[in-house]
Amino acid sequence: MTDNPLLQVRFEIPFADIRPEHVEPAVDELLASANAAIERISAGDAVPSYEDTLGALETATLPLEFAMGIVGHLESVATDEHLRAAYNAVQPKVAAFSSAIPLHEGLWKRLEALASSPAALALDPTRKRHLDKTVDEFRRHGADLPPAGKIELQRIDVELATLTTKYAEHVLDATNAWELVVTQESRLAGLPESAKEAARLSAQAKGKAGFRFTLQAPSLIPVMTYLDDPGIRRDMWWASNTRATAEPWDNRPLLGSIVELRRAKAKLLGFASFADLVLADRMAKAGARAIAFVAELRDRTEAAFAREQADLLAFRRELEGPSAPALEPWDVAYYAEKQRRALFDFDEEALRPYFALPRVIEGVFAVAHQLYGVTFEPETSLPTWHPDVQTYRILDQDGTRLGAFYVDPFPRETKRDGAWMNGLLTGRLTPSGLEPHLGLVCANVTPALPGRPALLDHREVETIFHEFGHLLHHLLSRTTVRSLGGTNVAWDFVELPSQIMENWCWEREALDLFARHHETGETIPEPLLAAMRRARTFRAASAMMRQLGFCDVDLTLHTAFDPMVDGDVVEAARRIMQRYSPAPLPGAYAMIAGFGHLFAHPVGYAAAYYSYKWAEVLDADAFDRFLQEGLFSPAVGDAFRRTILEQGDSRDPALLYRDFRGRDPDVRPLLRRSGLPAD
Ligand SMILES: [Zn+2]
């Protein structure tokens, strides 16, 4: 197995040579050598240094992380049953290895010795932060607990894993078990042809006549948005919001136990709440801070939210007469869509001809060039995993190669859904210079047709810009510690570099760099761009409140809430959501029983749902400096690059942000961008 291509960390990854049968032997060998290295690090008896503890630990785990990164990547973009089986076979071993590190007593003793030694005080700030963060992380994983505490922690973790897995299975099974088959086509009035056709094919695939609807989003959302028959909308809304509340998939009894176990875990580790435990290494730092953040946005949005519902009801009564009833929850999306069309007469599809994929990629390059001075060139030396994949290098102003990356834009049967960035190799700043970074962007945008380039819709353009924002965060990183480089930052900070890029997709000055009609070469006509910008803020308060409701439920359940004292989680969640709902929620409403973000994993998004909004506040506020000082101001671009993009996690993100903005984040630019009152 000496020629196993997964054993060597290298820039030119020989994707074509990697076979499923390489995976397990490589991972076994890399696990053995990493474990041996950890034993060596732990066995030292001299006064520990940074290099022979944390430095050595990073070196020891890199080959394993690199190999797992490549296998995971191939499993995402070019999978088959053999590769999936090989990947699934090694994942538990690697997870067990990672979770055992903070509980390794010898290693913990060495780290504690280093932390309390004079050498720790002499470390440069980045290495000192690496040490402090690692010590904190070990503690949060129980390194400092007495033996009985460690056993108790393990018991809680096993039970949390069991219950959250069960919760996830219930959601999946309950979702898959539900269907609605409509045999009379006349009942489907209002539904777009594409959704009807999908429903017809879905019925056909199940050997049924008619049209089959499910609780999966692509089936559910068009029904709630377009279908005229309120009875069908009501049935689907009910099914969706009472999902996993009946045997044999009843999640309601699990919820109290999961919340209680998380409370117990936090207490055991010395935290007041599960939110405080989870947020200790996030930008928000503590549950109370996140709660205050959500409350501030809610207080500033509530009045506009009430107005939007009044306007929507007035709109309905214009359509149906003054005695038309108040809106039910299953009416809201339907009438809102009618109202949107009446107000804006804006067809998203009209933008598509202006967004040919090659031009969109040139557009991201042009924006990055104007902001950060970097340039992009095709990179010919890198093997890829598919002929559609393009490869580029990124050069700094002085011609230094900062790194290289792959772009894999189109869907394939062997590729997973969605869009993502993956940092395959994070380079370090060393005394002899910067090691180049290697990364990739994957997406699943609308493919080309014969004789026509791939034409993207605006949402897809934003997605490309978003993922390139993550990629730039990775490629422009200049840190001395690999694990603090690039996108290895706090969860509630990591979307700042990506989301900020989306803003340039809404500005004429930026769009004119690349958005050209693929046949005529003309730029986007002013009325079309104006309509796109106006439609952006339609019912923004309702969208904001919906997200804030999820944040509030999440934070409430993971801070003060005690199921032993406060009772039923489902009822508590309904009471909280009511404040954020555009229509009264019926008593049996149980969205929380199907809320996988919070309960399908031991941690997942629990206590962290606010991160979405937090990152939006950051990106809108940071972008506001560009709006004020120049969309392509080289000075602001350079400041963003030096203070945010190059820094990774080498300093506290709150400090990085302050360096860039000169103050703490302000929520008002997000409100303004959403068309909401900001003052
Ligand atoms: Zn992202």
XYZ file of C-alpha atoms and ligand atoms in Angstrom:
680
model
C 0.000 0.000 0.000
C 2.999 2.330 -0.305
C 1.431 3.778 -3.446
C -1.829 4.644 -1.672
C -2.565 8.155 -3.031
C -4.322 9.178 0.187
C -1.212 8.887 2.338
C 0.606 11.923 1.058
C -0.301 15.557 1.710
C 0.298 17.330 -1.578
C -0.992 20.186 -3.687
C -1.517 18.200 -6.901
C -4.129 15.699 -5.743
C -4.308 12.706 -8.123
C -8.101 12.433 -8.034
C -8.242 9.909 -10.872
C -5.996 7.472 -8.985
C -8.041 7.435 -5.778
C -10.102 4.253 -5.470
C -12.637 3.252 -2.804
C -10.291 0.424 -1.725
C -7.626 3.007 -0.793
C -9.832 4.614 1.847
C -9.850 2.201 4.760
C -6.148 1.181 4.623
C -5.072 4.826 4.347
C -7.281 5.942 7.218
C -6.135 3.033 9.411
C -2.509 3.869 8.749
C -3.004 7.597 9.311
C -4.967 6.957 12.522
C -2.183 4.720 13.802
C 0.503 7.289 13.093
C -1.572 10.127 14.567
C -2.205 8.077 17.713
C 1.502 7.229 17.969
C 2.363 10.910 17.646
C -0.126 11.804 20.400
C 1.500 9.228 22.685
C 4.926 10.759 21.954
C 3.623 14.270 22.643
C 2.052 13.104 25.926
C 5.105 11.159 27.093
C 7.536 14.033 27.153
C 8.739 14.975 30.651
C 10.774 18.073 29.894
C 9.081 21.448 30.270
C 6.719 21.523 27.295
C 7.112 24.003 24.473
C 4.480 25.148 21.990
C 6.279 23.320 19.174
C 6.438 19.942 20.875
C 2.792 20.044 22.044
C 0.293 22.058 20.005
C 2.606 22.432 17.019
C 3.281 18.697 17.006
C -0.430 17.917 17.424
C -1.285 19.981 14.327
C 1.425 18.237 12.331
C 0.265 14.850 13.601
C -3.377 15.255 12.588
C -2.910 17.063 9.250
C -2.425 13.971 7.023
C -5.570 12.346 8.421
C -7.628 15.537 8.025
C -6.324 15.976 4.485
C -7.180 12.400 3.483
C -10.641 12.582 5.070
C -11.185 15.950 3.371
C -10.462 14.434 -0.031
C -12.581 11.344 0.521
C -15.461 13.439 1.863
C -15.104 15.743 -1.119
C -15.165 12.892 -3.646
C -18.143 11.418 -1.844
C -19.892 14.790 -2.433
C -19.032 15.246 -6.106
C -18.335 11.853 -7.680
C -19.820 9.209 -5.457
C -20.831 5.623 -6.045
C -21.938 2.887 -3.679
C -18.368 1.636 -3.137
C -16.955 5.029 -2.242
C -19.934 5.772 0.007
C -19.509 2.445 1.778
C -15.785 3.058 2.233
C -16.403 6.557 3.569
C -19.151 5.400 5.929
C -16.898 2.619 7.188
C -14.134 4.982 8.317
C -16.212 7.877 9.629
C -16.977 6.359 13.059
C -13.291 5.585 13.691
C -12.255 9.107 12.769
C -15.037 10.621 14.885
C -13.991 8.450 17.825
C -10.373 9.541 17.362
C -11.342 13.232 17.366
C -13.593 13.016 20.388
C -10.964 11.079 22.360
C -8.303 13.802 21.958
C -9.640 16.203 24.626
C -10.074 13.282 27.028
C -6.467 12.067 26.643
C -5.066 12.557 30.143
C -1.400 12.686 29.157
C -2.052 15.256 26.466
C -4.170 17.361 28.830
C -1.407 17.328 31.453
C 1.121 18.549 28.869
C -1.204 21.329 27.741
C -1.903 22.408 31.319
C 1.835 22.400 32.025
C 2.456 24.551 28.957
C -0.400 26.915 29.848
C 0.980 27.517 33.346
C 4.619 27.816 32.240
C 6.512 31.062 31.639
C 6.824 29.960 28.002
C 3.081 30.537 27.557
C 3.426 34.199 28.428
C 6.194 34.586 25.872
C 4.161 33.128 22.983
C 3.241 35.420 20.103
C -0.451 36.447 20.195
C -1.611 33.912 17.592
C 0.048 30.943 19.296
C -1.137 32.204 22.678
C -4.699 32.293 21.309
C -4.276 28.800 19.894
C -3.194 27.575 23.325
C -6.002 29.366 25.186
C -8.630 28.167 22.743
C -7.388 24.585 22.884
C -7.348 24.556 26.685
C -10.896 25.967 26.750
C -12.045 23.442 24.189
C -10.559 20.540 26.151
C -12.382 21.829 29.245
C -15.672 22.101 27.388
C -15.199 18.477 26.392
C -14.668 17.423 29.977
C -10.863 17.269 30.251
C -10.923 18.863 33.704
C -13.734 16.781 35.221
C -13.107 14.276 38.006
C -13.475 10.621 36.927
C -17.140 10.433 37.995
C -17.884 13.604 36.057
C -16.281 12.186 32.947
C -18.459 9.092 33.211
C -21.560 11.238 33.689
C -20.613 13.398 30.695
C -20.170 10.321 28.563
C -23.557 9.002 29.677
C -25.216 12.306 28.719
C -23.465 12.413 25.343
C -24.488 8.852 24.502
C -28.091 9.536 25.475
C -28.174 12.824 23.571
C -26.804 11.082 20.487
C -29.426 8.333 20.810
C -32.387 10.664 21.324
C -31.389 13.152 18.640
C -30.820 10.352 16.130
C -34.274 9.018 16.980
C -35.709 12.527 16.559
C -34.084 12.827 13.109
C -35.394 9.414 12.062
C -38.903 10.315 13.209
C -38.858 13.523 11.145
C -37.614 11.671 8.082
C -40.040 8.767 8.431
C -43.036 10.963 9.234
C -42.202 13.179 6.255
C -41.866 10.220 3.931
C -45.032 8.564 5.218
C -47.245 11.511 4.381
C -48.722 12.073 0.947
C -51.722 13.741 -0.589
C -52.975 12.368 -3.877
C -55.357 14.608 -5.811
C -57.193 12.932 -8.641
C -59.206 15.860 -9.989
C -56.928 18.193 -11.883
C -59.479 21.017 -11.484
C -58.618 21.178 -7.765
C -55.061 22.219 -8.694
C -56.021 25.598 -10.168
C -53.333 28.205 -9.602
C -50.467 25.760 -9.367
C -47.676 26.361 -11.936
C -47.299 23.745 -14.664
C -43.841 22.716 -13.419
C -45.202 21.873 -9.959
C -48.173 20.039 -11.454
C -45.906 18.002 -13.696
C -43.653 17.123 -10.747
C -46.741 15.991 -8.784
C -47.940 13.893 -11.725
C -44.529 12.205 -12.051
C -44.426 11.636 -8.292
C -47.812 9.845 -8.436
C -46.689 7.836 -11.443
C -43.508 6.735 -9.659
C -45.690 5.370 -6.826
C -48.000 3.602 -9.303
C -50.876 5.986 -8.611
C -53.182 7.992 -10.815
C -53.426 11.763 -10.369
C -51.101 14.161 -8.611
C -49.057 13.359 -5.530
C -47.894 15.973 -3.042
C -45.465 15.487 -0.170
C -44.028 17.493 2.718
C -40.686 17.916 0.925
C -40.044 21.596 0.226
C -40.154 21.404 -3.619
C -43.662 19.916 -3.363
C -44.945 21.866 -0.351
C -43.790 25.385 -1.210
C -45.528 25.769 -4.608
C -48.781 24.520 -3.042
C -48.621 27.028 -0.184
C -47.661 29.824 -2.592
C -49.909 29.278 -5.598
C -52.674 26.720 -5.142
C -56.135 28.304 -5.098
C -57.968 25.601 -3.118
C -57.676 26.624 0.568
C -58.638 23.120 1.729
C -55.535 21.573 0.165
C -53.329 24.356 1.491
C -54.814 23.858 4.956
C -54.264 20.082 4.919
C -50.657 20.466 3.870
C -49.963 23.240 6.370
C -51.379 21.086 9.163
C -49.421 18.047 8.094
C -46.244 20.082 7.897
C -46.713 21.755 11.287
C -47.755 18.663 13.187
C -45.099 16.480 11.611
C -43.692 13.787 13.930
C -46.417 14.203 16.570
C -48.126 10.819 16.263
C -47.031 7.263 16.909
C -44.879 5.577 15.778
C -42.896 8.773 15.111
C -43.921 10.983 18.005
C -41.114 13.439 18.799
C -42.996 15.278 21.555
C -41.808 13.037 24.400
C -38.193 13.343 23.182
C -38.095 17.131 23.230
C -38.236 17.566 27.010
C -35.558 14.919 27.481
C -33.191 16.479 24.937
C -33.575 19.945 26.453
C -33.065 18.516 29.947
C -29.949 16.560 28.920
C -28.427 19.655 27.344
C -29.091 21.611 30.551
C -27.467 18.876 32.596
C -24.426 18.777 30.327
C -23.916 22.537 30.587
C -24.248 22.447 34.389
C -21.758 19.600 34.652
C -19.225 21.597 32.643
C -19.729 24.704 34.771
C -21.989 26.736 32.483
C -25.284 28.355 33.488
C -27.063 27.147 30.352
C -26.571 25.126 27.207
C -26.529 28.380 25.214
C -23.639 29.645 27.356
C -21.740 26.398 26.731
C -22.277 26.508 22.957
C -21.632 30.232 22.584
C -18.499 30.368 24.750
C -16.290 30.303 21.654
C -18.626 32.234 19.387
C -18.680 35.960 18.715
C -21.851 36.362 20.807
C -20.049 34.708 23.767
C -23.149 34.040 25.890
C -26.855 33.274 25.643
C -27.883 36.598 27.173
C -26.069 38.501 24.441
C -27.806 36.520 21.686
C -31.188 37.028 23.383
C -30.626 40.774 23.565
C -29.627 40.773 19.905
C -32.832 39.003 18.865
C -34.945 41.285 21.073
C -33.415 44.412 19.539
C -34.235 43.279 15.996
C -37.728 42.204 17.043
C -38.505 45.495 18.760
C -37.398 47.425 15.690
C -39.399 45.179 13.321
C -42.696 44.567 15.128
C -44.503 47.692 13.950
C -43.617 47.117 10.282
C -44.585 43.469 10.725
C -48.065 44.433 11.955
C -48.439 46.852 9.032
C -47.520 44.147 6.538
C -50.286 41.891 7.883
C -52.816 44.739 7.804
C -51.816 45.512 4.202
C -52.137 41.877 3.242
C -55.623 41.605 4.743
C -56.634 44.848 3.009
C -55.312 43.392 -0.241
C -57.370 40.247 0.247
C -60.484 42.345 0.897
C -59.827 44.331 -2.267
C -59.838 41.036 -4.135
C -62.696 39.302 -2.352
C -64.794 42.055 -0.825
C -64.924 43.669 2.625
C -66.308 40.601 4.350
C -63.427 38.311 3.324
C -62.213 36.553 6.489
C -58.949 37.186 8.314
C -55.961 35.244 7.064
C -55.248 31.772 8.367
C -51.623 30.580 8.539
C -52.117 28.601 5.297
C -53.378 31.711 3.480
C -50.433 33.980 4.110
C -47.925 32.824 1.464
C -50.735 32.504 -1.096
C -52.099 36.035 -0.765
C -48.607 37.466 -0.318
C -47.612 36.050 -3.708
C -50.697 37.628 -5.326
C -49.889 40.910 -3.608
C -46.256 40.741 -4.746
C -47.311 40.310 -8.345
C -49.848 43.120 -8.109
C -47.260 45.473 -6.635
C -44.165 44.755 -8.686
C -45.078 43.012 -11.912
C -41.541 41.690 -11.810
C -40.528 38.459 -13.502
C -37.296 37.035 -12.111
C -36.805 35.062 -15.319
C -36.294 38.289 -17.269
C -32.873 38.617 -15.604
C -31.554 35.224 -16.629
C -30.264 36.227 -20.120
C -27.904 38.695 -18.405
C -26.217 36.077 -16.245
C -24.300 33.618 -18.408
C -22.132 31.531 -16.083
C -18.719 32.370 -17.604
C -19.515 36.068 -17.256
C -20.673 35.619 -13.659
C -17.342 33.995 -12.791
C -15.492 36.795 -14.575
C -17.664 39.154 -12.536
C -16.569 37.675 -9.211
C -12.957 37.881 -10.372
C -13.428 41.512 -11.412
C -15.015 42.461 -8.090
C -12.262 40.674 -6.129
C -9.647 42.389 -8.300
C -11.075 45.834 -7.719
C -11.440 45.293 -3.989
C -8.311 43.360 -3.118
C -5.955 43.805 -6.092
C -5.761 40.056 -6.712
C -5.892 38.516 -10.201
C -7.006 35.117 -11.475
C -5.582 32.888 -14.208
C -6.400 29.403 -15.456
C -4.264 26.825 -13.649
C -3.339 23.980 -15.935
C -1.292 21.741 -13.661
C -4.085 20.452 -11.421
C -5.834 17.140 -12.054
C -9.613 17.256 -11.510
C -12.424 14.787 -10.812
C -14.672 15.680 -13.764
C -14.267 17.331 -17.194
C -16.689 20.144 -16.224
C -14.374 21.278 -13.430
C -12.320 24.402 -14.076
C -9.092 25.246 -12.254
C -7.632 28.651 -11.503
C -4.798 30.247 -9.594
C -5.038 33.469 -7.594
C -2.126 35.917 -7.702
C -1.374 38.795 -5.384
C -0.537 42.287 -6.652
C 3.182 41.443 -6.737
C 2.579 38.216 -8.675
C 2.883 35.833 -5.694
C 0.703 32.780 -6.138
C -1.602 32.770 -3.104
C -3.242 29.518 -4.032
C -5.323 27.589 -6.520
C -8.900 26.387 -6.682
C -11.431 24.287 -8.540
C -14.871 25.409 -9.724
C -17.446 22.648 -10.215
C -20.659 24.450 -11.221
C -23.209 21.961 -12.593
C -25.439 19.234 -11.164
C -24.675 15.552 -11.779
C -26.310 12.399 -10.528
C -23.200 11.538 -8.535
C -23.010 14.967 -6.874
C -24.878 16.202 -3.840
C -27.274 19.178 -3.878
C -26.523 22.720 -2.906
C -23.467 24.936 -3.096
C -20.398 24.950 -0.891
C -16.774 25.938 -0.472
C -14.186 23.482 0.733
C -10.699 24.445 1.838
C -8.727 21.353 0.899
C -5.405 22.742 2.141
C -4.925 25.761 4.381
C -1.512 27.304 3.851
C 0.474 28.841 6.706
C 2.671 31.846 6.945
C 6.145 30.413 7.606
C 9.535 32.101 7.962
C 10.225 31.195 4.322
C 6.947 32.629 3.032
C 3.310 31.749 2.553
C 2.365 28.167 1.741
C -0.255 28.309 -1.048
C -3.865 27.468 -0.250
C -5.961 24.969 -2.151
C -9.745 25.228 -2.247
C -12.847 24.641 -4.293
C -16.301 25.950 -4.994
C -19.121 23.589 -5.906
C -22.587 24.574 -7.031
C -25.577 23.134 -8.861
C -26.605 25.967 -11.137
C -28.816 25.749 -14.227
C -26.749 23.989 -16.899
C -26.181 25.073 -20.499
C -28.445 23.954 -23.335
C -27.224 23.108 -26.839
C -26.217 26.375 -28.484
C -26.862 28.427 -25.339
C -24.597 29.131 -22.371
C -25.662 28.321 -18.805
C -27.967 31.193 -17.860
C -28.330 31.737 -14.124
C -31.130 33.357 -12.184
C -30.244 36.118 -9.761
C -30.412 33.847 -6.737
C -27.837 31.558 -8.397
C -25.596 34.544 -9.092
C -25.787 35.460 -5.410
C -24.930 31.865 -4.517
C -21.802 31.955 -6.696
C -20.732 35.253 -5.124
C -21.472 33.842 -1.654
C -19.317 30.753 -2.110
C -16.518 32.814 -3.660
C -16.655 34.961 -0.528
C -15.875 31.860 1.542
C -13.191 30.961 -0.990
C -11.519 34.374 -0.722
C -11.555 34.053 3.067
C -9.654 30.809 2.569
C -7.298 31.937 -0.227
C -6.317 35.267 1.336
C -5.581 33.788 4.758
C -2.199 34.703 6.283
C -1.899 33.070 9.677
C 0.992 31.296 11.333
C -1.225 28.572 12.849
C -2.977 26.372 10.325
C -5.999 25.510 12.460
C -6.653 29.226 13.016
C -6.444 30.019 9.296
C -9.006 30.752 6.611
C -12.596 29.879 7.394
C -11.757 28.139 10.703
C -13.543 30.906 12.572
C -16.530 31.193 14.905
C -19.855 30.025 13.482
C -21.509 33.384 13.887
C -18.611 35.073 12.045
C -17.918 32.682 9.177
C -20.750 33.975 6.966
C -19.525 37.572 7.026
C -16.978 37.158 4.184
C -19.461 35.137 2.114
C -22.643 37.144 2.640
C -20.931 40.465 2.109
C -20.087 39.390 -1.465
C -23.797 39.019 -2.287
C -24.241 42.767 -1.869
C -22.292 43.514 -5.040
C -24.903 41.538 -7.022
C -27.448 44.280 -6.301
C -25.436 47.331 -7.345
C -25.501 48.771 -10.859
C -21.811 49.698 -10.758
C -20.851 46.110 -9.981
C -23.428 44.401 -12.217
C -22.240 46.438 -15.200
C -18.826 44.801 -14.845
C -20.247 41.477 -15.935
C -24.027 41.309 -16.435
C -24.523 41.475 -20.204
C -27.317 40.008 -22.310
C -25.831 36.865 -23.777
C -27.111 37.680 -27.282
C -27.168 41.472 -27.498
C -24.381 42.344 -25.053
C -26.529 45.065 -23.429
C -26.430 45.786 -19.698
C -29.478 45.217 -17.475
C -32.146 47.799 -18.406
C -32.864 50.318 -15.658
C -36.575 49.437 -15.161
C -35.688 45.769 -14.690
C -32.938 46.484 -12.170
C -35.174 48.955 -10.339
C -37.969 46.351 -10.142
C -35.518 43.751 -8.839
C -34.333 46.130 -6.136
C -37.863 47.144 -5.129
C -39.095 43.557 -4.921
C -36.152 42.725 -2.625
C -37.804 44.288 0.418
C -41.339 42.986 -0.104
C -42.667 41.679 3.233
C -39.176 41.953 4.697
C -40.531 42.416 8.217
C -42.465 39.143 7.970
C -39.396 37.283 6.719
C -37.332 38.811 9.510
C -39.902 37.962 12.207
C -40.167 34.362 11.049
C -36.421 33.891 11.489
C -36.442 35.767 14.802
C -39.205 33.463 16.046
C -37.011 30.426 15.455
C -34.119 32.226 17.191
C -36.303 33.081 20.180
C -37.643 29.529 20.571
C -34.118 28.154 20.274
C -32.554 30.556 22.772
C -35.441 30.349 25.243
C -35.350 26.548 25.296
C -31.567 26.559 25.730
C -31.274 29.201 28.440
C -33.880 29.783 31.130
C -36.346 27.079 30.152
C -36.519 24.105 32.463
C -38.871 21.351 31.299
C -39.225 20.167 34.918
C -40.593 23.572 35.940
C -41.887 25.175 32.772
C -43.702 22.169 31.392
C -44.420 21.153 27.852
C -41.824 22.182 25.246
C -44.328 22.029 22.363
C -46.748 24.410 24.069
C -43.942 26.767 25.137
C -42.610 26.882 21.575
C -46.088 27.601 20.212
C -46.571 30.465 22.674
C -43.243 32.008 21.649
C -43.832 31.569 17.912
C -47.255 33.223 18.182
C -45.613 36.599 18.694
C -43.751 36.184 15.396
C -46.536 34.628 13.363
C -48.525 36.564 10.740
C -51.698 34.640 11.691
C -53.029 33.000 14.899
C -51.454 29.591 15.511
C -53.914 26.801 16.341
C -53.467 24.936 19.624
C -52.074 21.786 18.034
C -49.307 23.682 16.198
C -46.131 21.700 16.822
C -43.480 22.944 14.414
C -40.884 22.179 17.079
C -41.484 18.430 16.656
C -40.050 18.660 13.132
C -37.319 21.263 13.694
C -34.235 19.248 12.731
C -31.858 22.228 12.924
C -32.291 22.251 16.686
C -32.953 18.651 17.630
C -31.656 16.253 14.965
C -28.069 16.379 16.335
C -26.549 16.475 19.802
C -25.629 20.111 19.101
C -26.330 21.078 15.455
C -27.843 24.562 15.356
C -29.048 24.351 18.951
C -28.571 27.725 20.678
C -27.067 28.955 17.413
C -29.991 29.604 15.093
C -29.430 33.327 15.738
C -26.145 33.001 13.781
C -27.984 33.489 10.488
C -29.301 36.894 11.528
C -26.109 37.799 13.377
C -24.095 37.263 10.201
C -26.599 39.333 8.204
C -26.163 42.216 10.607
C -22.386 41.917 10.217
C -22.455 41.759 6.433
C -24.922 44.631 6.014
C -23.013 46.791 8.492
C -19.617 45.996 6.956
C -20.959 46.589 3.444
C -22.365 49.905 4.617
C -18.778 51.154 4.879
C -18.350 50.378 1.169
C -21.609 52.186 0.395
C -20.393 55.220 2.286
C -16.782 55.323 1.103
C -17.087 53.783 -2.347
C -18.377 50.482 -3.666
C -14.899 49.726 -4.999
C -12.875 51.904 -2.657
C -9.373 50.356 -2.676
C -8.821 51.682 0.844
C -11.917 49.955 2.241
C -11.190 46.820 0.213
C -7.672 46.708 1.554
C -8.929 47.269 5.109
C -11.419 44.397 4.768
C -8.693 42.160 3.383
C -6.124 42.980 6.109
C -8.465 43.058 9.111
C -10.904 40.246 8.246
C -9.959 38.034 5.305
C -6.278 37.562 6.135
C -6.781 37.028 9.843
C -8.728 33.783 10.056
C -9.249 33.173 13.762
C -5.902 34.581 14.840
C -7.732 37.161 16.984
C -11.137 37.400 18.626
C -13.669 38.096 15.829
C -15.175 40.985 17.803
C -11.744 42.646 17.719
C -11.290 41.936 14.016
C -14.639 43.496 13.323
C -13.802 46.545 15.414
C -10.523 46.889 13.490
C -12.437 47.044 10.236
C -15.443 49.102 11.266
C -13.959 51.197 14.051
C -16.822 50.165 16.331
C -19.095 47.242 17.218
C -21.714 45.996 14.720
C -24.815 48.138 14.251
C -28.161 46.567 13.294
C -29.417 49.604 11.372
C -27.787 48.926 7.979
C -29.552 45.543 7.848
C -32.880 47.222 8.625
C -32.256 49.818 5.919
C -31.285 47.154 3.399
C -34.535 45.340 4.267
C -36.538 48.514 3.740
C -37.442 48.709 7.444
C -37.379 51.801 9.639
C -33.864 52.117 11.052
C -33.998 55.180 13.278
Zn -22.013 30.291 3.520
